[in-house]
Coordinates of C-alpha atoms in Angstrom, one line a residue:
X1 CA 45.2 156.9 35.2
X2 CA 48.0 158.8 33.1
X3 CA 50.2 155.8 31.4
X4 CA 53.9 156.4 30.2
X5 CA 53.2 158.9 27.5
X6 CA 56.4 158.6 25.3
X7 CA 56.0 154.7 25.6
X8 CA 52.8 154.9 24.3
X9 CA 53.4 156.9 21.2
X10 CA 56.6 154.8 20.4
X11 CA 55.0 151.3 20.2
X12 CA 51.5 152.4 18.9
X13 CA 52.4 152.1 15.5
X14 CA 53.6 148.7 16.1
X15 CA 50.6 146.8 17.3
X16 CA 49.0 144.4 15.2
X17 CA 45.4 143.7 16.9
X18 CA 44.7 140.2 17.3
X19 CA 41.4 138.8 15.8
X20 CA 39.4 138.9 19.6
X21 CA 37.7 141.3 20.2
X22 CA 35.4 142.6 23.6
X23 CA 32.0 142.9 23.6
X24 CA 28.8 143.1 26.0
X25 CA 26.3 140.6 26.5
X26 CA 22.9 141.6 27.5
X27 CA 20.4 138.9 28.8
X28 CA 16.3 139.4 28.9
X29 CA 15.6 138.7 32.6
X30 CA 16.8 138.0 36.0
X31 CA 14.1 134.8 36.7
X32 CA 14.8 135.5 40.4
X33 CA 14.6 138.4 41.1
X34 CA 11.5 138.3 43.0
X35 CA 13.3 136.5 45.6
X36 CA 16.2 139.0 46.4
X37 CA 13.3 141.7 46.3
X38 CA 11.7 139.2 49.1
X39 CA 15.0 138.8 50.9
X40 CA 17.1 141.9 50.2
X41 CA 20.0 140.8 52.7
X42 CA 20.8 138.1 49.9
X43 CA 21.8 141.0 48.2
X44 CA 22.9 143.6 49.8
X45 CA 24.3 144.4 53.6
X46 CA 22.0 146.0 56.1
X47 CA 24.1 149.4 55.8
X48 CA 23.3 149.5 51.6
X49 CA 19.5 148.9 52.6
X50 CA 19.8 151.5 55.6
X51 CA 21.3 154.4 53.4
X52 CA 18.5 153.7 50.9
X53 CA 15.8 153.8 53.3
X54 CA 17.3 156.9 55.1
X55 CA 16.9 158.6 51.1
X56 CA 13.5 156.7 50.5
X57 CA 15.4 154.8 47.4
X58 CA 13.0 151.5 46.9
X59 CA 14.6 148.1 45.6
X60 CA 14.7 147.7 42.0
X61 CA 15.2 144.4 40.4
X62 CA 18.2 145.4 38.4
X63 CA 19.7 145.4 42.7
X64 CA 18.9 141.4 42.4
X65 CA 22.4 139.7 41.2
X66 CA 22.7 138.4 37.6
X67 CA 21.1 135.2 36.4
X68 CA 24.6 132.5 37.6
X69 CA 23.2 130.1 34.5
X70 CA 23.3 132.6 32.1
X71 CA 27.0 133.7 33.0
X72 CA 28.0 130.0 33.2
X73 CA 26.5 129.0 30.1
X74 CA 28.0 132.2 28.3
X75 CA 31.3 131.6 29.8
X76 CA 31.2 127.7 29.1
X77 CA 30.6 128.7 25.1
X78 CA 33.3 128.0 22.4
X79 CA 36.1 130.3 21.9
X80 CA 34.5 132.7 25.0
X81 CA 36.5 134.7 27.7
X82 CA 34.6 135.8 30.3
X83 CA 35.8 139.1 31.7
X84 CA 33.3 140.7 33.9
X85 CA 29.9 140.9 34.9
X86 CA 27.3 143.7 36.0
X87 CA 24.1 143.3 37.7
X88 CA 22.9 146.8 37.4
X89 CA 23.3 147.0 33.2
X90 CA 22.4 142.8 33.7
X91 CA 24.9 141.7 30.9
X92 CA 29.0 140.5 31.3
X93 CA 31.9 142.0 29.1
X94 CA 33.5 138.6 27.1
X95 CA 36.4 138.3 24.4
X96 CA 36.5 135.9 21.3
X97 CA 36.5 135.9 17.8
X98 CA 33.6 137.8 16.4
X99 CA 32.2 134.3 15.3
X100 CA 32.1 132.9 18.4
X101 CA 30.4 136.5 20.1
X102 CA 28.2 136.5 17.1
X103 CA 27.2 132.4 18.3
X104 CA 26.2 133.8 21.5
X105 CA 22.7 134.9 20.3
X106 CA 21.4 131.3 19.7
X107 CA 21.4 131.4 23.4
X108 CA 17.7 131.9 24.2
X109 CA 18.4 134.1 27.3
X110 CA 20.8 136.2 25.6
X111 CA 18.8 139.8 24.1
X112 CA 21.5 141.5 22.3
X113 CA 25.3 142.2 22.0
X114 CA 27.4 144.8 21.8
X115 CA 30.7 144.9 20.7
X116 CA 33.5 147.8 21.5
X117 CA 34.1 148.2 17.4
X118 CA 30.8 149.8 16.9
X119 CA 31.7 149.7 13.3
X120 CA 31.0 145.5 14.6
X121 CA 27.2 145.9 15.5
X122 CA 24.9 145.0 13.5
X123 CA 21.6 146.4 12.0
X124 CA 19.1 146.3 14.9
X125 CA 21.4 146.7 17.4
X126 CA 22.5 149.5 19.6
X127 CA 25.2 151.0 17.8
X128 CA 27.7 153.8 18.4
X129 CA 29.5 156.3 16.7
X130 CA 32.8 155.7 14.4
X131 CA 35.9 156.5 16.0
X132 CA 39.0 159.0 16.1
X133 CA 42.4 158.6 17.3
X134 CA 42.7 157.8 20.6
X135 CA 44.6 160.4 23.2
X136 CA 45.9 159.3 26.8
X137 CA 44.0 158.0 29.9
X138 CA 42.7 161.2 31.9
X139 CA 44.8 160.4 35.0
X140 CA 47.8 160.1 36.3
X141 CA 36.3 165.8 69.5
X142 CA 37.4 169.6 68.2
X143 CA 40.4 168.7 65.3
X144 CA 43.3 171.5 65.0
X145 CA 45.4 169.2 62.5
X146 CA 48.8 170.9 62.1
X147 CA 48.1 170.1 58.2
X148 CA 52.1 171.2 57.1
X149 CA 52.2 171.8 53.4
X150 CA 49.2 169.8 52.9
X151 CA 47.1 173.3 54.9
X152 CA 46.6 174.9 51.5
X153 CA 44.7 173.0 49.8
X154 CA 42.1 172.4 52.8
X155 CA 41.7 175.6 53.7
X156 CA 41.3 176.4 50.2
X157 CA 37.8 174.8 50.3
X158 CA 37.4 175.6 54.0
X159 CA 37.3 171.8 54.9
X160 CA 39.8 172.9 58.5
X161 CA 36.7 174.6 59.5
X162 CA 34.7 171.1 59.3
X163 CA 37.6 169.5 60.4
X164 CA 37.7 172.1 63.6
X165 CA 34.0 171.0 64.4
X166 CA 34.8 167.3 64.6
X167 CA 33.7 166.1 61.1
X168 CA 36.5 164.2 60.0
X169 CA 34.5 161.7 58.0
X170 CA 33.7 159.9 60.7
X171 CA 31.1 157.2 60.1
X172 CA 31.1 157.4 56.4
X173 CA 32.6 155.1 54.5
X174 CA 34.7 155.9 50.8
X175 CA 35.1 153.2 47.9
X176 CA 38.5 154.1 45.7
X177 CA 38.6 152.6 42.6
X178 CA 42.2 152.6 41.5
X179 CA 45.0 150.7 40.0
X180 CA 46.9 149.2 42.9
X181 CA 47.9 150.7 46.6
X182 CA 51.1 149.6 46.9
X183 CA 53.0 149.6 50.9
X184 CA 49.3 151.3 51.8
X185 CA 49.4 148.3 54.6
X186 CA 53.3 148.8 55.9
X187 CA 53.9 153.0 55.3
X188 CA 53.6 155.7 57.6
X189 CA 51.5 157.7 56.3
X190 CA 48.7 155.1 56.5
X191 CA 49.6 153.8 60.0
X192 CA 46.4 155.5 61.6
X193 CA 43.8 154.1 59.0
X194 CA 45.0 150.5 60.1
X195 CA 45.0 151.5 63.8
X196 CA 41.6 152.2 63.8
X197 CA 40.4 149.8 61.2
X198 CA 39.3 152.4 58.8
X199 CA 40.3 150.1 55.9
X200 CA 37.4 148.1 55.5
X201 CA 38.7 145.8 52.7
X202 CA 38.6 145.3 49.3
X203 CA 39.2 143.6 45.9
X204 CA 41.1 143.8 42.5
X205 CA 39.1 142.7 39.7
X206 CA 41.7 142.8 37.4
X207 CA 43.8 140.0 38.9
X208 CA 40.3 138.3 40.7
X209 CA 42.2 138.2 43.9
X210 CA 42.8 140.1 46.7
X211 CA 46.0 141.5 45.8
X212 CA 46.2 145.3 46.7
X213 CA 49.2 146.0 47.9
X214 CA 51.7 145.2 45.7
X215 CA 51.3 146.5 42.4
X216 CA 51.2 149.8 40.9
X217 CA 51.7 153.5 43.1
X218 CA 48.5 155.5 41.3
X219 CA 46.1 154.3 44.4
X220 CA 48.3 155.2 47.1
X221 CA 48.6 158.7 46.2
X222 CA 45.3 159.4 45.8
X223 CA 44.2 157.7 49.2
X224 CA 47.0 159.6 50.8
X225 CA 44.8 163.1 49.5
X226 CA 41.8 161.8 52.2
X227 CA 42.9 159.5 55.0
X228 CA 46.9 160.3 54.7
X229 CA 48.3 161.5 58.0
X230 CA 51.5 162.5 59.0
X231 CA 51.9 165.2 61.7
X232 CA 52.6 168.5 60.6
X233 CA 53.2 167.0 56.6
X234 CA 50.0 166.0 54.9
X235 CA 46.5 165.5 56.7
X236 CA 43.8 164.0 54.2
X237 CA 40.3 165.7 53.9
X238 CA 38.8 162.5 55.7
X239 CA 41.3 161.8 58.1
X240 CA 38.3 159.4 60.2
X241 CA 36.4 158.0 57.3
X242 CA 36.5 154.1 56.3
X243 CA 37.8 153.1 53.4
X244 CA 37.1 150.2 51.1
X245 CA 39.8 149.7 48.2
X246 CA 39.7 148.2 45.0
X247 CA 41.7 147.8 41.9
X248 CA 39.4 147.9 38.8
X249 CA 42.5 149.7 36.5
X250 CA 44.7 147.2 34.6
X251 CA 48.2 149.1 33.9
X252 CA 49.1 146.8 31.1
X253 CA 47.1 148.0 28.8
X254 CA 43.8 150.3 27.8
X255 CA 40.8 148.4 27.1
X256 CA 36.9 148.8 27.7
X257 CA 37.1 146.2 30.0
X258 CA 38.4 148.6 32.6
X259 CA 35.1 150.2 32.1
X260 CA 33.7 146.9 33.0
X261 CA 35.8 146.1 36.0
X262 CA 35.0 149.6 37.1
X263 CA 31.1 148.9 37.3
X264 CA 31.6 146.2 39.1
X265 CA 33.7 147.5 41.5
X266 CA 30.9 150.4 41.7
X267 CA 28.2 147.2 42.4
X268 CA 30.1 146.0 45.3
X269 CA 30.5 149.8 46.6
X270 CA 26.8 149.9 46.9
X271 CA 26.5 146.0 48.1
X272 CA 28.5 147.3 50.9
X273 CA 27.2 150.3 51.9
X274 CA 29.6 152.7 51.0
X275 CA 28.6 156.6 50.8
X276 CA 31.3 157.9 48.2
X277 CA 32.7 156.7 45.8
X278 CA 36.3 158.3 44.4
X279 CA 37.9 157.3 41.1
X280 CA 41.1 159.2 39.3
X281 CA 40.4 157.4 36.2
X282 CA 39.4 158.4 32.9
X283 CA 39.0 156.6 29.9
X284 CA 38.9 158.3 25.9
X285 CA 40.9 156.4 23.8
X286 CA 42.1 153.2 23.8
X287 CA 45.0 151.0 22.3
X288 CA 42.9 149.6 19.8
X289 CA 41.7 152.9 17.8
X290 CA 38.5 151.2 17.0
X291 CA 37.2 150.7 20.5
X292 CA 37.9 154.5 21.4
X293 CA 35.3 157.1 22.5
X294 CA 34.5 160.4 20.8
X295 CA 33.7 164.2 22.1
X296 CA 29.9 163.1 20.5
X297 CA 29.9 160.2 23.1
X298 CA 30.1 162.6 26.1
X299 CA 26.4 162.6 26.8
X300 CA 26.1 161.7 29.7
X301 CA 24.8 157.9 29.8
X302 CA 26.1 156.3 26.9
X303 CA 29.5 155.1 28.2
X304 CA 29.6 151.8 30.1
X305 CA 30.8 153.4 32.9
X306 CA 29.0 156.3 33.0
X307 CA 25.8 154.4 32.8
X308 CA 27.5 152.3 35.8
X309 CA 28.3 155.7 37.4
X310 CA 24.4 157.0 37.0
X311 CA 23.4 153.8 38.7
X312 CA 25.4 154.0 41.6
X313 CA 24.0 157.9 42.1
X314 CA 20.3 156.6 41.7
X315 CA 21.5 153.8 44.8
X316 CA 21.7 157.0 47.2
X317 CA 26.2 157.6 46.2
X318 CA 27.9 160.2 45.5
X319 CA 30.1 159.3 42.7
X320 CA 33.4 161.7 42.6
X321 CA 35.5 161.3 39.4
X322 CA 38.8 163.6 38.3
X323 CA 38.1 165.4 35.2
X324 CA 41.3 164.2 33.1
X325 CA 44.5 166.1 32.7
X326 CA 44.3 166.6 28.7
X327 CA 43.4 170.3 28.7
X328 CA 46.5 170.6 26.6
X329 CA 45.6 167.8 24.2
X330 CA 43.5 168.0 20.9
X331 CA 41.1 166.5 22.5
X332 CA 41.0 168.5 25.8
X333 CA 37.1 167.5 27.4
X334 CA 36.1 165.5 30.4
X335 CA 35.9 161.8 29.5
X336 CA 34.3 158.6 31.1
X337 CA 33.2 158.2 33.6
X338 CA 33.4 162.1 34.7
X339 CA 31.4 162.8 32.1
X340 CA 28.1 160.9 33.0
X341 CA 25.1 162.9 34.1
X342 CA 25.1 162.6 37.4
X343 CA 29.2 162.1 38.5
X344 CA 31.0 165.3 39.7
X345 CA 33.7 165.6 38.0
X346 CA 36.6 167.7 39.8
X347 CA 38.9 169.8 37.9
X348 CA 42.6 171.3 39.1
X349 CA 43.7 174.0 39.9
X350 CA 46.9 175.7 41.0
X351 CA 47.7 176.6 44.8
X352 CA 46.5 180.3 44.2
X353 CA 43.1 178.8 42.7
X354 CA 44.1 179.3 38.9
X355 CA 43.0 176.8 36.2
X356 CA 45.8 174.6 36.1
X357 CA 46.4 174.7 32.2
X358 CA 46.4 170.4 32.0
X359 CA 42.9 170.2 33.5
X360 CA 40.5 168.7 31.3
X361 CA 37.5 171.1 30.2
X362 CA 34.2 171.4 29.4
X363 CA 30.9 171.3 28.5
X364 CA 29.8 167.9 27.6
X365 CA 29.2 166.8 24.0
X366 CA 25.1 167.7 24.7
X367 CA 26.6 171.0 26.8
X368 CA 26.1 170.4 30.8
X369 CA 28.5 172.0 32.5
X370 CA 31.8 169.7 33.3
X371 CA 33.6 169.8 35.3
X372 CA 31.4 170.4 38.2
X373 CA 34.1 171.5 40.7
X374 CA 37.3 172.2 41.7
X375 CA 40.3 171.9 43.9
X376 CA 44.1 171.6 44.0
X377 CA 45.3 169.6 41.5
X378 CA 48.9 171.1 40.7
X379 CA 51.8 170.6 43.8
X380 CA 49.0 168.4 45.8
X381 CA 50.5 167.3 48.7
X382 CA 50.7 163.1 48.4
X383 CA 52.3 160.5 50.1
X384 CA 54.5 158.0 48.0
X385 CA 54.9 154.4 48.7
X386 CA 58.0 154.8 50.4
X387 CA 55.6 157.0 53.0
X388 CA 57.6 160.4 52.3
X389 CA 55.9 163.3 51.5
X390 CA 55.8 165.1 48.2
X391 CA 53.8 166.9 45.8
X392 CA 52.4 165.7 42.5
X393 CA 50.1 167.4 39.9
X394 CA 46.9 165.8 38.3
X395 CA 43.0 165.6 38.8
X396 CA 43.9 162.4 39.9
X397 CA 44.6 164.1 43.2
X398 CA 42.0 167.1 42.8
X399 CA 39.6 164.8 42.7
X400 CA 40.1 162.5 46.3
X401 CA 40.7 165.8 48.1
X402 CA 37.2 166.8 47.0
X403 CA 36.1 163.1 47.7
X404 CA 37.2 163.3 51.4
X405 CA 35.2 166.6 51.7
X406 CA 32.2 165.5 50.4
X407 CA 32.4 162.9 52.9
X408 CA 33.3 165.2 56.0
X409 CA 30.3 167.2 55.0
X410 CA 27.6 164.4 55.0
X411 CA 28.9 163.5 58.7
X412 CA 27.9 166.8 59.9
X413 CA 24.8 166.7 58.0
X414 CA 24.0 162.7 57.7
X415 CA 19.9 163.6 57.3
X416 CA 20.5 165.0 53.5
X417 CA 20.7 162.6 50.6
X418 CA 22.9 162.2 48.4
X419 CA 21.4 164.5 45.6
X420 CA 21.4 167.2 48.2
X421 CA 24.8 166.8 49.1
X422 CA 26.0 167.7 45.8
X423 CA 23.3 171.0 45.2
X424 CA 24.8 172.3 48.5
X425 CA 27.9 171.6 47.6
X426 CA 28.1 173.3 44.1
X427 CA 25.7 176.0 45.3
X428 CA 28.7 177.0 47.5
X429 CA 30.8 177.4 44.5
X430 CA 32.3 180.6 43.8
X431 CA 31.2 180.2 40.1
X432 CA 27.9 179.0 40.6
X433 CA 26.0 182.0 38.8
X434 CA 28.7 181.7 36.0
X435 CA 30.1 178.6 35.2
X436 CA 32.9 178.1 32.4
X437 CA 34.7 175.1 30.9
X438 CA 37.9 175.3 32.5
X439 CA 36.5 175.9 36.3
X440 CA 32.5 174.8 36.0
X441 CA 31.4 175.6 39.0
X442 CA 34.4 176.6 40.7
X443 CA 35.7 176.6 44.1
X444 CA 33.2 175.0 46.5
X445 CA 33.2 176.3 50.5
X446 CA 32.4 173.8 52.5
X447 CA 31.8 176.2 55.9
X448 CA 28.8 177.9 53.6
X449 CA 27.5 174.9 52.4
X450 CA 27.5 173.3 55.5
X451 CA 25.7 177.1 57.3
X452 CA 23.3 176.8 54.2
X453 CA 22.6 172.7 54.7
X454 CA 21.6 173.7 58.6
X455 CA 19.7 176.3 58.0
X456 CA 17.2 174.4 55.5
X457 CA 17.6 171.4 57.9
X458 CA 14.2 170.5 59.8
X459 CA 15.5 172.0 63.3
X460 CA 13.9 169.1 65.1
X461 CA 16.9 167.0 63.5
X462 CA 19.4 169.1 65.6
X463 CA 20.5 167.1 67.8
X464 CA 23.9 168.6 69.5
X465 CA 25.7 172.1 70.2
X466 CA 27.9 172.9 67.9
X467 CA 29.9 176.7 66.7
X468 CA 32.4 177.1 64.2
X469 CA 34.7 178.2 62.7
X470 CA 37.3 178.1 65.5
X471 CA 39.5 180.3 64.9
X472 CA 37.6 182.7 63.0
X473 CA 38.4 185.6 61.2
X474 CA 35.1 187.4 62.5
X475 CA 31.6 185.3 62.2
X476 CA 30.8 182.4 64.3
X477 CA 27.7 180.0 63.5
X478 CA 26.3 178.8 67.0
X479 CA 23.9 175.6 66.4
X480 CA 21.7 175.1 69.2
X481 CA 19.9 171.5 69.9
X482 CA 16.1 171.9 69.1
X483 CA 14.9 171.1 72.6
X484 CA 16.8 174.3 73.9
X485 CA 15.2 177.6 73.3
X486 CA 18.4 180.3 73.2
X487 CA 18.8 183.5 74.9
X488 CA 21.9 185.2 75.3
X489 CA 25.5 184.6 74.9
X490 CA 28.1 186.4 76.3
X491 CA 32.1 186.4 75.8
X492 CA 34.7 187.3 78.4
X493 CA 38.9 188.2 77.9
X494 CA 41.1 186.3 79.2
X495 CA 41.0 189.1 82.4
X496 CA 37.7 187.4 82.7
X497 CA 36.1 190.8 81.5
X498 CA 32.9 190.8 79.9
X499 CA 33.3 192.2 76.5
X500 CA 30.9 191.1 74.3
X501 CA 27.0 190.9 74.6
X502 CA 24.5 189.4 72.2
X503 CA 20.7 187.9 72.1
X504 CA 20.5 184.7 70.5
X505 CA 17.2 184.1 68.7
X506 CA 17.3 180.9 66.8
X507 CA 18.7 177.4 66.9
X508 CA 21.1 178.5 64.0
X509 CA 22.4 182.1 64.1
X510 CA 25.6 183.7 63.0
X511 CA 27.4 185.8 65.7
X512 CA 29.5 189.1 64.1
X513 CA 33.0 189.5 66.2
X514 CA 34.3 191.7 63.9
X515 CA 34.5 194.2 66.7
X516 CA 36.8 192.4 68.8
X517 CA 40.9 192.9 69.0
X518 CA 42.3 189.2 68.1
X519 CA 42.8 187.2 70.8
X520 CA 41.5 184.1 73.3
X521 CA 37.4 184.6 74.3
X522 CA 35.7 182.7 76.6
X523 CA 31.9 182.2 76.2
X524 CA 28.8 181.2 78.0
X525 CA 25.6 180.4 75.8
X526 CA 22.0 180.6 77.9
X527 CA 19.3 178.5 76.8
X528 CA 16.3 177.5 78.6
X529 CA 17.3 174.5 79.7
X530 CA 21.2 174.7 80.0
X531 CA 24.0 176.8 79.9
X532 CA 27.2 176.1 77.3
X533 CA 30.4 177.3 77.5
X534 CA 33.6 177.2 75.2
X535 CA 36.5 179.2 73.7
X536 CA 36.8 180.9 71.0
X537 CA 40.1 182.2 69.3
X538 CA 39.7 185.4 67.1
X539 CA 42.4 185.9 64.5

């Protein structure tokens, strides 16, 4: 999350670090793991272990929660902070004196430590490389949503047409990491989520409390971009999803231990089922000089939080992060977690789909393409926390409008997993065969990924009739349940004149109207076992 720039470089020169430092503590084992494995609702909610079985992901030991002696004996030690834990990477993040870190190793369970000053770590222990000055955080039913300003940049990844056919996000459920959602739960804008008890809950592991509301804007923005609504202002790209919040992003200062909170966050994501998960934070440099990343760290799983990234992906998530908004700065490339292997990182860019000149760029350090995708990150329609509508620029807002997409997609489509999701996603892209370092990718279009997703889906999964875009601009995709064999459909004026003739030959076929003056059609749809009728209006 983008911090007060000026600020920043005024009282930089002034700070004095004190003698604590942060480090990570590994431990050798988790001595029961065996029995989470043997009773995995002790350790995750019947939805985490449903998604997993749905992708045929098996239970993995580092699922089983961390060893509760070894964090209280490492948190009861001398001069020891505890600051966070993670059960996937089975270690906690402390602060101390490097003596007192150093002591930890007498501790029999403990394997190794790592501090943030890599210049810290000692022989025969994972070390990193030295670093540079740091730069800035990265960040700062049929539907026929009357989307007001916010129209552009959903039709500008075709998400109204998914929205037209009902999927909304419904039944999926979206973890934001963020810095704090302040009035979220007493503005507008966010009236409807509470209505229908799409927020879920949540947590803010900076504070350890549950304290969302009340502190810092950055969150409400960005879940304005998916589950914002006001009539005929801003409509978010998941308008029906569920939403679980939490605040992993302490404002006060930059430190690695944001990385930390942000894994755990991640861990509780997956505990609870969740399907996405969205984060507009970036992290590159840091107050302290010494605990910064560099461009040669960008490898994809070196990063605490881009190893906590991987791990959610390999638990059946899709992990969104924005790309950063330092394509400007010297040191202009997609940071953490963005970065990590398997993350898409979303860059910005303008309302006519130029690169929007602040978006971070690409490739990685070991040259993967980054960012993956793109969307409208300059003048993105947000709500503020007063619940009036703007416009604000930053991937922080690119990102969470892809999120709600992604999400909207995999409810029309639920059967895919999650490493599907993204291929037909980006193989939608209108950069695909040539990506770039500003634009990746490119622009995805969510109508062809979802016509391609169908049309590769085993046909006995279809379950429902379905035919969109509506309106259209000439095409129309009629999906046909499996159990019906199709025959003919037929379109009629509004003089109930019979216009338009066509055989229909397979469960998923695109119908050309290109021949047809624009207008309101009426259709009827022969199978052999039913007839289906609807309207179509042709722009």
């Amino acid at each position: 999350m983008k911090k007060l720039t000026y600020l920043l470089l005024l009282v930089l020169p002034l700070v004095s670090f004190s003698q604590e430092e942060d480090a990570w503590i590994y431990f050798i084992d988790k001595p029961n793991a065996q029995f989470y494995l043997d009773n995995p609702t002790q350790m995750l909610t019947q939805r985490a272990l449903d998604r997993r079985a749905a992708q045929g992901i098996s239970l993995q030991s580092n699922d089983a929660p961390i060893e509760p002696l070894y964090v209280n004996q490492v948190a009861a030690s001398q001069g020891i902070t505890l600051k966070a834990k993670s059960k996937w990477l089975n270690c906690v993040h402390v602060r101390g004196s490097v003596t007192d870190i150093n002591a930890l190793t007498n501790l029999s369970f403990v394997e190794s430590i790592v501090f943030a000053d890599e210049s810290l770590n000692v022989s025969g222990r994972q070390s990193m490389p030295q670093p540079i000055i740091p730069i800035n955080k990265s960040m700062d039913v049929t539907e026929n949503f009357n989307y007001g300003n916010s129209q552009n940049q959903i039709e500008m990844l075709n998400g109204h047409l998914l929205h037209q056919a009902n999927y909304t996000g419904a039944g999926k459920i979206i973890a934001v990491l963020d810095s704090g959602f302040i009035n979220v739960n007493s503005t507008a804008p966010f009236q409807r989520l509470f209505d229908n008890n799409l927020i879920l809950g949540g947590y803010n592991y900076v504070s350890q409390s549950t304290d969302l509301y009340s502190l810092h804007n950055h969150g409400t923005l960005v879940l304005s971009c998916m589950g914002g609504f006001v009539e005929g202002q801003l409509v978010g790209t998941a308008p029906n999803a569920q939403y679980y919040l939490f605040v992993t992003e302490d404002v006060t200062e930059e430190n690695p231990v944001e990385e930390s909170y942000w894994v755990e966050a991640a861990e509780e994501a997956d505990r609870l089922g969740a399907d996405v998960i969205t984060s507009s934070l970036g992290y590159f440099g840091y107050d302290n000089p010494n605990y910064s990343h560099t461009y040669s760290d960008m490898i994809g799983n070196k990063a605490f939080a881009s190893r906590g990234a991987n791990f959610a992906f390999s638990k059946g998530m899709v992990v969104v992060a924005s790309a950063g908004n330092s394509g400007n700065s010297s040191q202009p490339h997609v940071g953490v977690p963005a970065e990590a292997t398997n993350v898409l990182a979303i860059g910005a860019v303008q309302f006519n789909e130029q690169y929007a000149s602040f978006s971070s760029i690409g490739p990685s350090f070991d040259n993967r393409v980054k960012p993956d995708l793109m969307a409208q990150g300059q003048a993105s329609v947000v709500a503020n926390t007063a619940g009036n509508i703007q416009t604000a620029s930053g991937t922080s807002f690119s990102g969470p409008i892809m999120a709600g997409m992604i999400a909207s997609f995999w409810q029309a489509v639920p059967s895919l997993t999650n490493q599907q999701v993204v291929d037909f996603i980006k193989g939608s892209a209108d950069r695909f065969a040539n990506p770039n370092e500003q634009y990746g990718y490119g622009i995805p279009d969510f109508q062809l990924a979802l016509q391609n997703a169908l049309l590769s889906t085993n046909q006995s999964q279809i379950e429902r009739f379905q035919f969109f875009p509506n309106p259209t601009n000439g095409a129309v995709t009629f999906v046909i349940p499996s159990q019906s064999s199709p025959n003919e459909i037929k379109l009629y004026n509004g003089l109930g004149q019979l216009v338009f003739t066509s055989k229909v030959e397979n469960s998923i076929q695109n119908i050309a109207l290109d021949q047809l003056n624009s207008g309101i059609y009426y259709f009827t749809l022969d199978t052999s076992d039913q007839t289906y009728q609807g309207k179509i209006i042709k722009n």
